[in-house]
Amino acid sequence: MSSNKSRYLFGALTGALVAGIAMTAGAGLNAAERSGSDPTATPVAAASASFAPPPGAPMSFADIFEKVSPAVVSINVTSRVDMTRLQRQMPGLPFVMPPGQGGEEGNEGGSGPRRQSAGSGFFISADGYVVTNNHVIEDAESIKVVLKDETELEATVVGRDEGTDMAILKVKGTGFTFVNFENSARPRVGDWVLTVGNPYNLGGTATAGIVSAYGRDIGETFVDYIQIDAPINRGNSGGPTFDVYGRVIGVNSAIFSPTGGSVGIGFAVPADVAARVSRQLISNGKVVRGYIGATIQNFDEDMAAAQGLAGQKGAIVAELTPGAPADKAGLTAGDIVLSVNGVRVKSSAELTRQVASAAPGDLLRLQVIRDGKPRTVDIRSGVRPSESQLAAGPAGPGGTGPGPARPAPAAGQAILGMMVSPLDDAARRRTGLPADVRGLIIGAVERDSDAAAKGLQANDVIMRAGDRTLAMPSDLAAVVDQARKAGRPSVLVSVWRGGRTIFLPVKIAD
């Protein structure tokens, strides 16, 4: 946040007054909605026995609520949905992204029960464009937007984006009160925020709290979320989070909750992401992202130690889509990507976001490490397929993953706590492995080994170790011996399983 907007005068009384002025400035509203009310006219006793807030703490959120609340709407949705999708929950984590509250009606035709649900949204223009979450309206048969004065308007979907869980609706009419995204400044961790929404169908509800953290990764590909502690619950999805100037700094999308209710940990899509996606949805009805066609994973500390690159972070290329831009440009499985167009990447998520931000046809210059040496790979970005298309990978719907495999024979050589053997024709027939998969097949894994702890199992195929492709157990033994002599704690192996390739650092036993 710029200094002229975030600086408060020292002193409890003066600080509170300045905060009150800031809240009534209405910088996030269209000019027609700003008023001349003067909170400084409120008499304040010169000497009071009551507790006075410290500098920076507002006396009340009432003024800001009065200004922004007309722009916030309730969204009522009628849909037919799969019963298993009534509550979206991220695998392994209690991050709940519910569409809202509501009951079910009859099952007259359609693919599932009819359901009434409710969420939140807000106007971003006077001519009726409304922001909300994709998961609020994704299965909608009909959508109604309910204004603060209880006026109901039919809404149509302009566009939606699975990748950021954003959607844009449109209602007929003009002159709607709207609010603006704040892209140039943002509150600090610890600064006040206000949310307005429709929790549990209780429209026009305000809750307040602070910014708890930035850059939260909760499993979504394209968003580093803002964490806030202002209570948000079922039905708050799609509603705005405001700063003390009435500007939208985030779109409420998820909560961390073992119970489904607020525990003070909420997540909002940052304003810069929401604004960018909103513009594309309004213009094109969809979001177009860059694509290179590479499956990647984090290059973490253990992997770096295994490769003699202690302290190095980035993303490692696990596999390539044949014929995709990365494959055509010469990117190779095992390449460690350090930067894109000069911007450092410290994780697979950061690499994905850098690539996705490119327009189709843009040049992406990747700095990589291959075989221990730095290289540059230039790739022309393609167009990223939809998330559902990407989810249907080689072993997914319509894929060619192997069928059930019979137990592997135990013959072979014991290395790194695994019994490994050459991948011959008999092993291919037994396991149904594709002809282009080469390496050593695992027959058994020692129960107490690091390989077992990392999840390796019989019928996995080790294709590479370090910088070396594998054909015989002696190849793996040579890599292990070389790593041991170099003082490395582990060996980085490339493992093929079920149509996917992953990299794992396996510790060298003492």
Short mmCIF file of C-alpha atoms in Angstrom, two decimals:
data_model
loop_
_atom_site.label_atom_id
_atom_site.label_comp_id
_atom_site.label_asym_id
_atom_site.label_seq_id
_atom_site.Cartn_x
_atom_site.Cartn_y
_atom_site.Cartn_z
CA MET A 1 0.00 0.00 0.00
CA SER A 2 1.36 3.43 -0.89
CA SER A 3 2.75 5.41 2.00
CA ASN A 4 0.24 8.24 1.77
CA LYS A 5 -2.62 5.76 2.28
CA SER A 6 -1.10 3.47 4.90
CA ARG A 7 0.67 5.93 7.20
CA TYR A 8 -1.12 6.72 10.49
CA LEU A 9 -0.23 9.55 12.89
CA PHE A 10 1.15 8.49 16.23
CA GLY A 11 -1.16 8.64 19.26
CA ALA A 12 -4.15 6.47 20.03
CA LEU A 13 -6.81 9.13 19.53
CA THR A 14 -5.38 10.72 16.39
CA GLY A 15 -4.61 7.35 14.85
CA ALA A 16 -8.20 6.20 15.28
CA LEU A 17 -9.53 9.40 13.71
CA VAL A 18 -7.24 9.09 10.69
CA ALA A 19 -8.35 5.48 10.22
CA GLY A 20 -11.97 6.65 10.25
CA ILE A 21 -11.23 9.22 7.55
CA ALA A 22 -9.51 6.60 5.43
CA MET A 23 -12.49 4.31 5.61
CA THR A 24 -14.87 6.96 4.32
CA ALA A 25 -12.63 8.03 1.46
CA GLY A 26 -14.45 5.59 -0.82
CA ALA A 27 -11.47 5.13 -3.14
CA GLY A 28 -12.83 1.76 -4.24
CA LEU A 29 -16.22 3.15 -5.34
CA ASN A 30 -17.36 4.86 -8.49
CA ALA A 31 -17.50 8.63 -8.08
CA ALA A 32 -21.28 8.79 -8.04
CA GLU A 33 -21.35 6.78 -4.80
CA ARG A 34 -18.95 8.88 -2.73
CA SER A 35 -20.58 10.98 -0.02
CA GLY A 36 -19.50 13.91 2.05
CA SER A 37 -20.11 12.44 5.51
CA ASP A 38 -17.46 13.62 7.94
CA PRO A 39 -16.55 11.10 10.65
CA THR A 40 -14.30 13.68 12.28
CA ALA A 41 -17.45 15.48 13.42
CA THR A 42 -18.09 12.71 15.96
CA PRO A 43 -17.33 14.16 19.41
CA VAL A 44 -14.64 12.30 21.31
CA ALA A 45 -13.93 12.95 24.98
CA ALA A 46 -10.50 14.45 25.59
CA ALA A 47 -9.97 12.21 28.58
CA SER A 48 -11.75 8.89 28.64
CA ALA A 49 -11.52 5.94 30.96
CA SER A 50 -12.51 3.56 28.15
CA PHE A 51 -9.93 1.63 26.14
CA ALA A 52 -8.69 3.53 23.08
CA PRO A 53 -7.60 1.55 19.99
CA PRO A 54 -3.91 1.83 19.06
CA PRO A 55 -2.85 3.70 15.91
CA GLY A 56 -4.12 1.92 12.82
CA ALA A 57 -7.17 0.30 14.41
CA PRO A 58 -10.50 1.62 13.10
CA MET A 59 -13.19 2.74 15.53
CA SER A 60 -15.86 1.14 13.33
CA PHE A 61 -16.37 -0.46 9.91
CA ALA A 62 -19.86 1.01 9.59
CA ASP A 63 -18.96 3.80 7.16
CA ILE A 64 -17.08 1.56 4.77
CA PHE A 65 -19.87 -1.04 4.89
CA GLU A 66 -22.47 1.56 3.98
CA LYS A 67 -20.42 2.54 0.96
CA VAL A 68 -19.49 -0.87 -0.45
CA SER A 69 -22.42 -3.07 0.53
CA PRO A 70 -24.72 -1.96 -2.35
CA ALA A 71 -22.16 -3.43 -4.75
CA VAL A 72 -22.23 -6.86 -3.08
CA VAL A 73 -24.90 -9.35 -4.16
CA SER A 74 -26.26 -12.73 -3.17
CA ILE A 75 -26.30 -15.36 -5.89
CA ASN A 76 -29.03 -18.01 -5.87
CA VAL A 77 -28.40 -21.01 -8.09
CA THR A 78 -30.64 -23.85 -9.20
CA SER A 79 -28.66 -26.80 -10.52
CA ARG A 80 -28.59 -30.52 -11.08
CA VAL A 81 -25.42 -32.05 -9.71
CA ASP A 82 -23.71 -35.31 -8.96
CA MET A 83 -24.24 -36.04 -5.26
CA THR A 84 -20.51 -36.64 -4.86
CA ARG A 85 -19.84 -33.02 -5.87
CA LEU A 86 -22.05 -31.28 -3.32
CA GLN A 87 -18.93 -30.27 -1.43
CA ARG A 88 -15.57 -29.69 -3.10
CA GLN A 89 -12.71 -30.65 -0.88
CA MET A 90 -9.05 -30.77 -1.81
CA PRO A 91 -7.58 -34.26 -1.45
CA GLY A 92 -5.70 -34.72 1.79
CA LEU A 93 -6.50 -31.28 3.14
CA PRO A 94 -9.62 -29.79 4.74
CA PHE A 95 -9.79 -26.90 2.29
CA VAL A 96 -13.50 -26.63 1.63
CA MET A 97 -14.86 -24.72 -1.37
CA PRO A 98 -18.65 -25.15 -0.94
CA PRO A 99 -21.16 -23.57 -3.33
CA GLY A 100 -23.38 -22.42 -0.50
CA GLN A 101 -26.39 -23.44 1.53
CA GLY A 102 -29.59 -24.99 0.32
CA GLY A 103 -31.77 -28.03 0.14
CA GLU A 104 -32.64 -30.45 -2.62
CA GLU A 105 -35.77 -30.70 -4.68
CA GLY A 106 -37.24 -33.44 -6.81
CA ASN A 107 -35.28 -35.52 -9.30
CA GLU A 108 -37.52 -35.03 -12.31
CA GLY A 109 -35.32 -35.86 -15.25
CA GLY A 110 -31.81 -34.51 -15.66
CA SER A 111 -28.65 -36.20 -14.44
CA GLY A 112 -29.05 -35.68 -10.73
CA PRO A 113 -31.11 -34.05 -7.98
CA ARG A 114 -32.12 -30.44 -8.38
CA ARG A 115 -30.43 -28.30 -5.76
CA GLN A 116 -30.86 -24.75 -4.54
CA SER A 117 -27.61 -23.17 -3.39
CA ALA A 118 -26.37 -19.71 -2.62
CA GLY A 119 -23.11 -17.83 -2.91
CA SER A 120 -21.86 -14.27 -3.13
CA GLY A 121 -20.60 -11.87 -5.76
CA PHE A 122 -20.05 -8.19 -6.50
CA PHE A 123 -20.48 -5.68 -9.31
CA ILE A 124 -17.32 -4.49 -11.07
CA SER A 125 -19.10 -2.19 -13.54
CA ALA A 126 -22.18 0.00 -13.67
CA ASP A 127 -23.56 -2.00 -16.61
CA GLY A 128 -24.05 -5.23 -14.70
CA TYR A 129 -20.90 -7.39 -14.73
CA VAL A 130 -20.66 -9.49 -11.55
CA VAL A 131 -17.66 -11.41 -10.20
CA THR A 132 -18.14 -14.69 -8.35
CA ASN A 133 -16.50 -18.13 -7.99
CA ASN A 134 -16.72 -20.77 -10.69
CA HIS A 135 -17.70 -23.41 -8.14
CA VAL A 136 -20.74 -21.34 -7.16
CA ILE A 137 -22.31 -21.49 -10.63
CA GLU A 138 -20.58 -24.32 -12.55
CA ASP A 139 -23.64 -26.64 -12.67
CA ALA A 140 -26.28 -23.92 -12.81
CA GLU A 141 -29.56 -24.31 -14.65
CA SER A 142 -30.66 -20.85 -13.55
CA ILE A 143 -28.95 -18.00 -11.67
CA LYS A 144 -30.53 -15.10 -9.82
CA VAL A 145 -28.61 -12.12 -8.46
CA VAL A 146 -30.17 -10.54 -5.38
CA LEU A 147 -29.31 -6.89 -4.65
CA LYS A 148 -29.11 -5.28 -1.23
CA ASP A 149 -32.67 -3.92 -1.61
CA GLU A 150 -33.84 -7.53 -2.34
CA THR A 151 -34.37 -6.90 -6.05
CA GLU A 152 -33.90 -10.18 -7.96
CA LEU A 153 -32.32 -10.18 -11.43
CA GLU A 154 -31.80 -13.06 -13.84
CA ALA A 155 -28.12 -13.56 -14.64
CA THR A 156 -26.26 -15.25 -17.47
CA VAL A 157 -22.75 -16.68 -17.42
CA VAL A 158 -20.30 -14.60 -19.46
CA GLY A 159 -17.34 -16.88 -18.82
CA ARG A 160 -15.72 -19.03 -16.17
CA ASP A 161 -12.25 -20.30 -15.42
CA GLU A 162 -11.59 -23.58 -13.61
CA GLY A 163 -7.92 -22.76 -13.09
CA THR A 164 -8.57 -19.82 -10.77
CA ASP A 165 -12.13 -20.71 -9.71
CA MET A 166 -13.38 -17.40 -11.13
CA ALA A 167 -16.55 -16.61 -13.07
CA ILE A 168 -18.25 -13.54 -14.55
CA LEU A 169 -22.03 -13.08 -14.67
CA LYS A 170 -24.09 -10.40 -16.44
CA VAL A 171 -27.45 -8.88 -15.47
CA LYS A 172 -29.51 -6.46 -17.52
CA GLY A 173 -29.57 -2.85 -16.44
CA THR A 174 -27.31 0.12 -15.78
CA GLY A 175 -26.36 2.40 -12.93
CA PHE A 176 -25.34 -0.36 -10.54
CA THR A 177 -23.04 0.58 -7.68
CA PHE A 178 -19.72 -1.12 -8.27
CA VAL A 179 -16.33 -1.52 -6.62
CA ASN A 180 -12.82 -1.66 -8.03
CA PHE A 181 -9.93 -4.08 -7.73
CA GLU A 182 -6.83 -2.69 -6.03
CA ASN A 183 -3.80 -3.66 -8.14
CA SER A 184 -1.19 -1.05 -7.26
CA ALA A 185 -1.08 -1.42 -3.48
CA ARG A 186 -2.16 -3.94 -0.92
CA PRO A 187 -2.48 -4.19 2.86
CA ARG A 188 0.41 -5.56 4.86
CA VAL A 189 0.15 -8.71 6.90
CA GLY A 190 -1.63 -7.53 10.04
CA ASP A 191 -3.66 -4.76 8.35
CA TRP A 192 -7.45 -4.66 8.68
CA VAL A 193 -9.79 -6.12 6.07
CA LEU A 194 -13.57 -6.34 5.75
CA THR A 195 -15.59 -9.05 3.99
CA VAL A 196 -19.19 -8.77 2.85
CA GLY A 197 -21.24 -11.70 1.62
CA ASN A 198 -24.08 -14.18 1.95
CA PRO A 199 -23.08 -16.82 4.54
CA TYR A 200 -25.75 -19.43 5.24
CA ASN A 201 -28.16 -17.37 3.09
CA LEU A 202 -27.83 -14.43 5.49
CA GLY A 203 -27.23 -11.81 2.82
CA GLY A 204 -25.45 -8.53 3.46
CA THR A 205 -23.28 -9.90 6.25
CA ALA A 206 -20.07 -8.07 7.19
CA THR A 207 -17.13 -9.64 9.01
CA ALA A 208 -13.79 -8.07 9.83
CA GLY A 209 -10.26 -9.30 10.49
CA ILE A 210 -6.72 -8.91 9.29
CA VAL A 211 -4.51 -10.14 6.49
CA SER A 212 -2.88 -13.24 7.98
CA ALA A 213 -0.44 -14.13 5.18
CA TYR A 214 0.29 -13.89 1.47
CA GLY A 215 1.37 -16.52 -1.03
CA ARG A 216 -0.56 -19.47 0.39
CA ASP A 217 -0.46 -22.58 -1.81
CA ILE A 218 -3.57 -24.67 -1.14
CA GLY A 219 -3.30 -26.94 -4.15
CA GLU A 220 -4.60 -24.69 -6.92
CA THR A 221 -2.30 -24.30 -9.93
CA PHE A 222 -2.56 -20.63 -10.81
CA VAL A 223 -3.22 -18.83 -7.51
CA ASP A 224 -1.09 -17.80 -4.54
CA TYR A 225 -3.90 -17.10 -2.10
CA ILE A 226 -4.27 -14.36 0.49
CA GLN A 227 -5.00 -15.79 3.94
CA ILE A 228 -7.37 -13.77 6.11
CA ASP A 229 -8.92 -14.34 9.52
CA ALA A 230 -12.18 -12.46 8.89
CA PRO A 231 -14.84 -15.16 9.33
CA ILE A 232 -16.06 -16.55 6.00
CA ASN A 233 -18.44 -19.48 5.80
CA ARG A 234 -20.60 -21.44 3.40
CA GLY A 235 -22.19 -18.93 1.05
CA ASN A 236 -19.33 -16.41 1.31
CA SER A 237 -17.73 -17.94 -1.78
CA GLY A 238 -17.32 -15.35 -4.52
CA GLY A 239 -17.70 -12.37 -2.21
CA PRO A 240 -15.14 -9.57 -1.86
CA THR A 241 -12.51 -8.79 0.75
CA PHE A 242 -12.00 -5.03 1.11
CA ASP A 243 -9.16 -2.94 2.48
CA VAL A 244 -9.94 0.09 4.68
CA TYR A 245 -10.33 2.26 1.57
CA GLY A 246 -13.18 0.18 0.15
CA ARG A 247 -11.05 -1.42 -2.55
CA VAL A 248 -11.31 -5.10 -3.40
CA ILE A 249 -8.08 -6.88 -2.51
CA GLY A 250 -9.38 -10.43 -2.94
CA VAL A 251 -12.22 -12.76 -3.88
CA ASN A 252 -13.16 -15.20 -1.10
CA SER A 253 -12.86 -18.75 -2.38
CA ALA A 254 -11.94 -21.32 0.28
CA ILE A 255 -11.66 -21.99 3.99
CA PHE A 256 -9.51 -24.32 6.04
CA SER A 257 -12.03 -26.20 8.11
CA PRO A 258 -12.17 -29.67 9.66
CA THR A 259 -15.88 -29.04 10.37
CA GLY A 260 -17.07 -27.07 7.34
CA GLY A 261 -17.52 -23.85 9.35
CA SER A 262 -15.16 -20.94 9.88
CA VAL A 263 -12.17 -21.50 12.15
CA GLY A 264 -10.57 -18.17 11.25
CA ILE A 265 -8.54 -19.37 8.25
CA GLY A 266 -9.92 -18.18 4.93
CA PHE A 267 -8.40 -17.80 1.48
CA ALA A 268 -9.03 -15.19 -1.22
CA VAL A 269 -7.88 -14.92 -4.83
CA PRO A 270 -5.62 -11.83 -4.96
CA ALA A 271 -6.97 -8.76 -6.74
CA ASP A 272 -4.33 -8.74 -9.48
CA VAL A 273 -5.19 -12.32 -10.49
CA ALA A 274 -8.94 -11.71 -10.20
CA ALA A 275 -8.77 -8.50 -12.27
CA ARG A 276 -6.69 -10.10 -15.03
CA VAL A 277 -8.96 -13.14 -15.28
CA SER A 278 -12.11 -10.96 -15.16
CA ARG A 279 -10.90 -8.88 -18.11
CA GLN A 280 -10.25 -11.98 -20.20
CA LEU A 281 -13.58 -13.56 -19.32
CA ILE A 282 -15.47 -10.39 -20.24
CA SER A 283 -13.55 -10.03 -23.52
CA ASN A 284 -13.31 -13.67 -24.64
CA GLY A 285 -15.50 -15.77 -22.36
CA LYS A 286 -12.47 -17.83 -21.41
CA VAL A 287 -8.87 -17.54 -20.24
CA VAL A 288 -6.07 -18.46 -22.64
CA ARG A 289 -2.81 -19.60 -21.03
CA GLY A 290 0.62 -20.52 -22.27
CA TYR A 291 1.67 -24.18 -22.52
CA ILE A 292 4.86 -26.11 -23.20
CA GLY A 293 3.74 -29.72 -22.59
CA ALA A 294 5.98 -30.87 -19.74
CA THR A 295 5.15 -32.72 -16.53
CA ILE A 296 7.22 -31.22 -13.73
CA GLN A 297 7.78 -31.57 -10.01
CA ASN A 298 9.61 -29.66 -7.30
CA PHE A 299 13.39 -29.94 -7.30
CA ASP A 300 13.76 -30.01 -3.53
CA GLU A 301 16.67 -30.04 -1.08
CA ASP A 302 17.04 -33.83 -1.06
CA MET A 303 17.15 -33.94 -4.86
CA ALA A 304 19.67 -31.11 -4.94
CA ALA A 305 21.92 -32.94 -2.46
CA ALA A 306 21.67 -36.11 -4.54
CA GLN A 307 22.85 -34.19 -7.62
CA GLY A 308 25.63 -32.29 -5.88
CA LEU A 309 23.66 -29.03 -6.15
CA ALA A 310 23.13 -28.26 -2.48
CA GLY A 311 20.89 -25.22 -1.92
CA GLN A 312 19.60 -25.14 -5.50
CA LYS A 313 15.82 -24.86 -5.98
CA GLY A 314 13.74 -25.11 -9.10
CA ALA A 315 11.55 -27.55 -11.02
CA ILE A 316 12.62 -30.82 -12.58
CA VAL A 317 11.15 -32.10 -15.84
CA ALA A 318 9.66 -35.55 -15.28
CA GLU A 319 8.27 -36.23 -18.76
CA LEU A 320 7.35 -34.52 -22.01
CA THR A 321 4.24 -34.64 -24.17
CA PRO A 322 5.34 -35.94 -27.60
CA GLY A 323 5.12 -33.22 -30.24
CA ALA A 324 4.38 -30.45 -27.70
CA PRO A 325 6.42 -27.21 -27.72
CA ALA A 326 8.92 -28.37 -25.05
CA ASP A 327 9.56 -31.64 -26.88
CA LYS A 328 10.11 -29.84 -30.19
CA ALA A 329 12.47 -27.33 -28.55
CA GLY A 330 14.69 -30.02 -27.06
CA LEU A 331 13.79 -29.88 -23.38
CA THR A 332 14.72 -33.23 -21.80
CA ALA A 333 13.40 -35.30 -18.91
CA GLY A 334 15.70 -34.64 -15.97
CA ASP A 335 16.37 -31.01 -16.91
CA ILE A 336 16.29 -28.76 -13.84
CA VAL A 337 14.59 -25.45 -14.70
CA LEU A 338 15.95 -22.45 -12.79
CA SER A 339 14.32 -19.47 -14.53
CA VAL A 340 11.94 -18.38 -17.28
CA ASN A 341 12.80 -15.23 -19.22
CA GLY A 342 15.13 -14.21 -16.40
CA VAL A 343 12.56 -14.74 -13.61
CA ARG A 344 13.73 -17.27 -11.02
CA VAL A 345 11.48 -20.23 -10.30
CA LYS A 346 11.82 -22.04 -6.99
CA SER A 347 9.10 -24.66 -7.43
CA SER A 348 7.00 -26.46 -10.02
CA ALA A 349 4.05 -24.17 -9.18
CA GLU A 350 6.10 -21.05 -9.97
CA LEU A 351 7.24 -22.54 -13.29
CA THR A 352 3.65 -23.42 -14.21
CA ARG A 353 2.48 -19.87 -13.44
CA GLN A 354 5.30 -18.29 -15.44
CA VAL A 355 4.51 -20.45 -18.47
CA ALA A 356 0.75 -19.93 -18.10
CA SER A 357 1.17 -16.15 -18.07
CA ALA A 358 2.64 -16.23 -21.58
CA ALA A 359 0.53 -15.63 -24.66
CA PRO A 360 0.50 -18.33 -27.35
CA GLY A 361 3.50 -17.81 -29.61
CA ASP A 362 5.57 -15.99 -26.98
CA LEU A 363 9.20 -17.00 -26.62
CA LEU A 364 10.01 -18.64 -23.29
CA ARG A 365 13.72 -18.78 -22.53
CA LEU A 366 14.39 -21.42 -19.91
CA GLN A 367 17.66 -21.59 -18.00
CA VAL A 368 18.24 -25.22 -17.07
CA ILE A 369 20.84 -27.54 -15.64
CA ARG A 370 21.41 -30.70 -17.69
CA ASP A 371 24.03 -33.29 -16.80
CA GLY A 372 25.40 -30.84 -14.24
CA LYS A 373 25.93 -28.05 -16.79
CA PRO A 374 23.90 -24.86 -17.43
CA ARG A 375 21.98 -24.64 -20.70
CA THR A 376 19.41 -22.39 -22.36
CA VAL A 377 16.31 -23.80 -24.04
CA ASP A 378 14.07 -21.51 -26.12
CA ILE A 379 10.45 -22.63 -26.42
CA ARG A 380 7.54 -21.07 -28.32
CA SER A 381 4.50 -21.22 -26.09
CA GLY A 382 1.44 -23.13 -27.20
CA VAL A 383 -2.14 -22.96 -25.87
CA ARG A 384 -2.84 -24.74 -22.60
CA PRO A 385 -5.65 -27.33 -22.86
CA SER A 386 -8.50 -27.22 -20.36
CA GLU A 387 -7.92 -28.61 -16.89
CA SER A 388 -10.26 -31.54 -17.58
CA GLN A 389 -8.32 -32.42 -20.74
CA LEU A 390 -5.02 -32.31 -18.87
CA ALA A 391 -6.46 -34.44 -16.07
CA ALA A 392 -7.16 -37.23 -18.59
CA GLY A 393 -3.49 -38.21 -18.86
CA PRO A 394 -1.95 -41.37 -20.29
CA ALA A 395 -3.43 -43.49 -17.52
CA GLY A 396 -6.63 -41.47 -17.20
CA PRO A 397 -9.88 -41.71 -19.12
CA GLY A 398 -9.13 -43.01 -22.60
CA GLY A 399 -5.48 -43.49 -21.63
CA THR A 400 -3.19 -46.42 -22.17
CA GLY A 401 -1.96 -47.19 -18.69
CA PRO A 402 -1.01 -50.79 -17.93
CA GLY A 403 -3.52 -53.28 -16.61
CA PRO A 404 -3.13 -55.24 -13.37
CA ALA A 405 0.35 -56.73 -13.11
CA ARG A 406 1.25 -60.10 -11.69
CA PRO A 407 3.85 -60.19 -8.92
CA ALA A 408 7.40 -59.65 -10.13
CA PRO A 409 9.96 -62.41 -9.66
CA ALA A 410 12.46 -61.78 -6.88
CA ALA A 411 15.55 -62.55 -8.98
CA GLY A 412 17.98 -59.70 -9.55
CA GLN A 413 20.60 -57.62 -7.75
CA ALA A 414 20.02 -55.84 -4.43
CA ILE A 415 20.86 -52.12 -4.70
CA LEU A 416 19.58 -49.23 -2.55
CA GLY A 417 17.28 -51.59 -0.69
CA MET A 418 15.63 -52.82 -3.91
CA MET A 419 15.90 -56.01 -5.93
CA VAL A 420 16.32 -54.81 -9.52
CA SER A 421 16.49 -56.72 -12.80
CA PRO A 422 16.83 -55.86 -16.51
CA LEU A 423 13.52 -55.00 -18.15
CA ASP A 424 13.29 -57.83 -20.69
CA ASP A 425 10.48 -59.01 -22.95
CA ALA A 426 9.18 -61.44 -20.34
CA ALA A 427 8.84 -58.63 -17.80
CA ARG A 428 7.05 -56.46 -20.38
CA ARG A 429 4.54 -59.20 -21.13
CA ARG A 430 3.96 -59.86 -17.45
CA THR A 431 3.41 -56.19 -16.52
CA GLY A 432 1.99 -54.80 -19.77
CA LEU A 433 4.68 -52.11 -19.97
CA PRO A 434 4.87 -50.04 -23.18
CA ALA A 435 7.74 -50.76 -25.55
CA ASP A 436 9.27 -47.30 -25.11
CA VAL A 437 9.79 -47.71 -21.34
CA ARG A 438 13.35 -48.83 -20.62
CA GLY A 439 15.29 -49.37 -17.43
CA LEU A 440 15.38 -51.72 -14.44
CA ILE A 441 12.25 -53.31 -13.00
CA ILE A 442 11.89 -53.60 -9.23
CA GLY A 443 11.14 -57.12 -8.02
CA ALA A 444 10.98 -56.36 -4.30
CA VAL A 445 11.73 -53.58 -1.81
CA GLU A 446 13.19 -53.99 1.69
CA ARG A 447 10.57 -52.98 4.22
CA ASP A 448 12.87 -50.76 6.33
CA SER A 449 14.71 -49.14 3.42
CA ASP A 450 14.55 -45.50 2.33
CA ALA A 451 13.24 -46.76 -1.03
CA ALA A 452 10.22 -48.20 0.77
CA ALA A 453 9.77 -44.98 2.75
CA LYS A 454 9.73 -43.05 -0.54
CA GLY A 455 6.94 -45.30 -1.85
CA LEU A 456 8.85 -47.44 -4.34
CA GLN A 457 7.29 -50.84 -4.96
CA ALA A 458 7.44 -53.98 -7.06
CA ASN A 459 6.92 -53.47 -10.84
CA ASP A 460 8.07 -49.84 -10.72
CA VAL A 461 10.66 -49.17 -13.41
CA ILE A 462 13.82 -47.17 -12.65
CA MET A 463 14.71 -45.52 -15.94
CA ARG A 464 17.54 -43.20 -14.87
CA ALA A 465 19.82 -42.65 -11.92
CA GLY A 466 21.77 -39.42 -11.64
CA ASP A 467 22.56 -38.44 -15.23
CA ARG A 468 22.72 -42.01 -16.53
CA THR A 469 20.15 -44.16 -18.34
CA LEU A 470 19.91 -47.70 -16.98
CA ALA A 471 19.93 -51.03 -18.80
CA MET A 472 21.62 -53.38 -16.32
CA PRO A 473 21.85 -53.48 -12.52
CA SER A 474 25.56 -52.73 -12.87
CA ASP A 475 24.64 -49.31 -14.30
CA LEU A 476 22.74 -48.42 -11.11
CA ALA A 477 25.51 -49.84 -8.94
CA ALA A 478 28.05 -47.64 -10.73
CA VAL A 479 25.97 -44.50 -10.13
CA VAL A 480 25.63 -45.38 -6.44
CA ASP A 481 29.36 -45.97 -6.11
CA GLN A 482 30.13 -42.66 -7.83
CA ALA A 483 27.73 -40.78 -5.56
CA ARG A 484 29.20 -42.41 -2.46
CA LYS A 485 32.73 -41.39 -3.48
CA ALA A 486 31.53 -37.82 -4.09
CA GLY A 487 30.10 -37.69 -0.58
CA ARG A 488 26.49 -37.39 -1.71
CA PRO A 489 23.81 -38.70 0.67
CA SER A 490 21.48 -40.07 -1.98
CA VAL A 491 20.91 -40.89 -5.64
CA LEU A 492 18.21 -39.20 -7.72
CA VAL A 493 16.24 -41.83 -9.66
CA SER A 494 13.60 -41.46 -12.36
CA VAL A 495 10.73 -43.88 -11.80
CA TRP A 496 7.99 -44.94 -14.23
CA ARG A 497 4.67 -46.11 -12.80
CA GLY A 498 1.22 -46.33 -14.34
CA GLY A 499 2.01 -44.06 -17.28
CA ARG A 500 3.69 -41.34 -15.19
CA THR A 501 7.28 -40.48 -14.41
CA ILE A 502 8.48 -39.08 -11.08
CA PHE A 503 11.88 -38.27 -9.59
CA LEU A 504 12.82 -39.46 -6.11
CA PRO A 505 16.04 -39.11 -4.07
CA VAL A 506 16.90 -42.50 -2.52
CA LYS A 507 19.39 -42.50 0.37
CA ILE A 508 22.60 -44.50 0.15
CA ALA A 509 22.83 -46.92 3.07
CA ASP A 510 25.87 -46.55 5.33
#
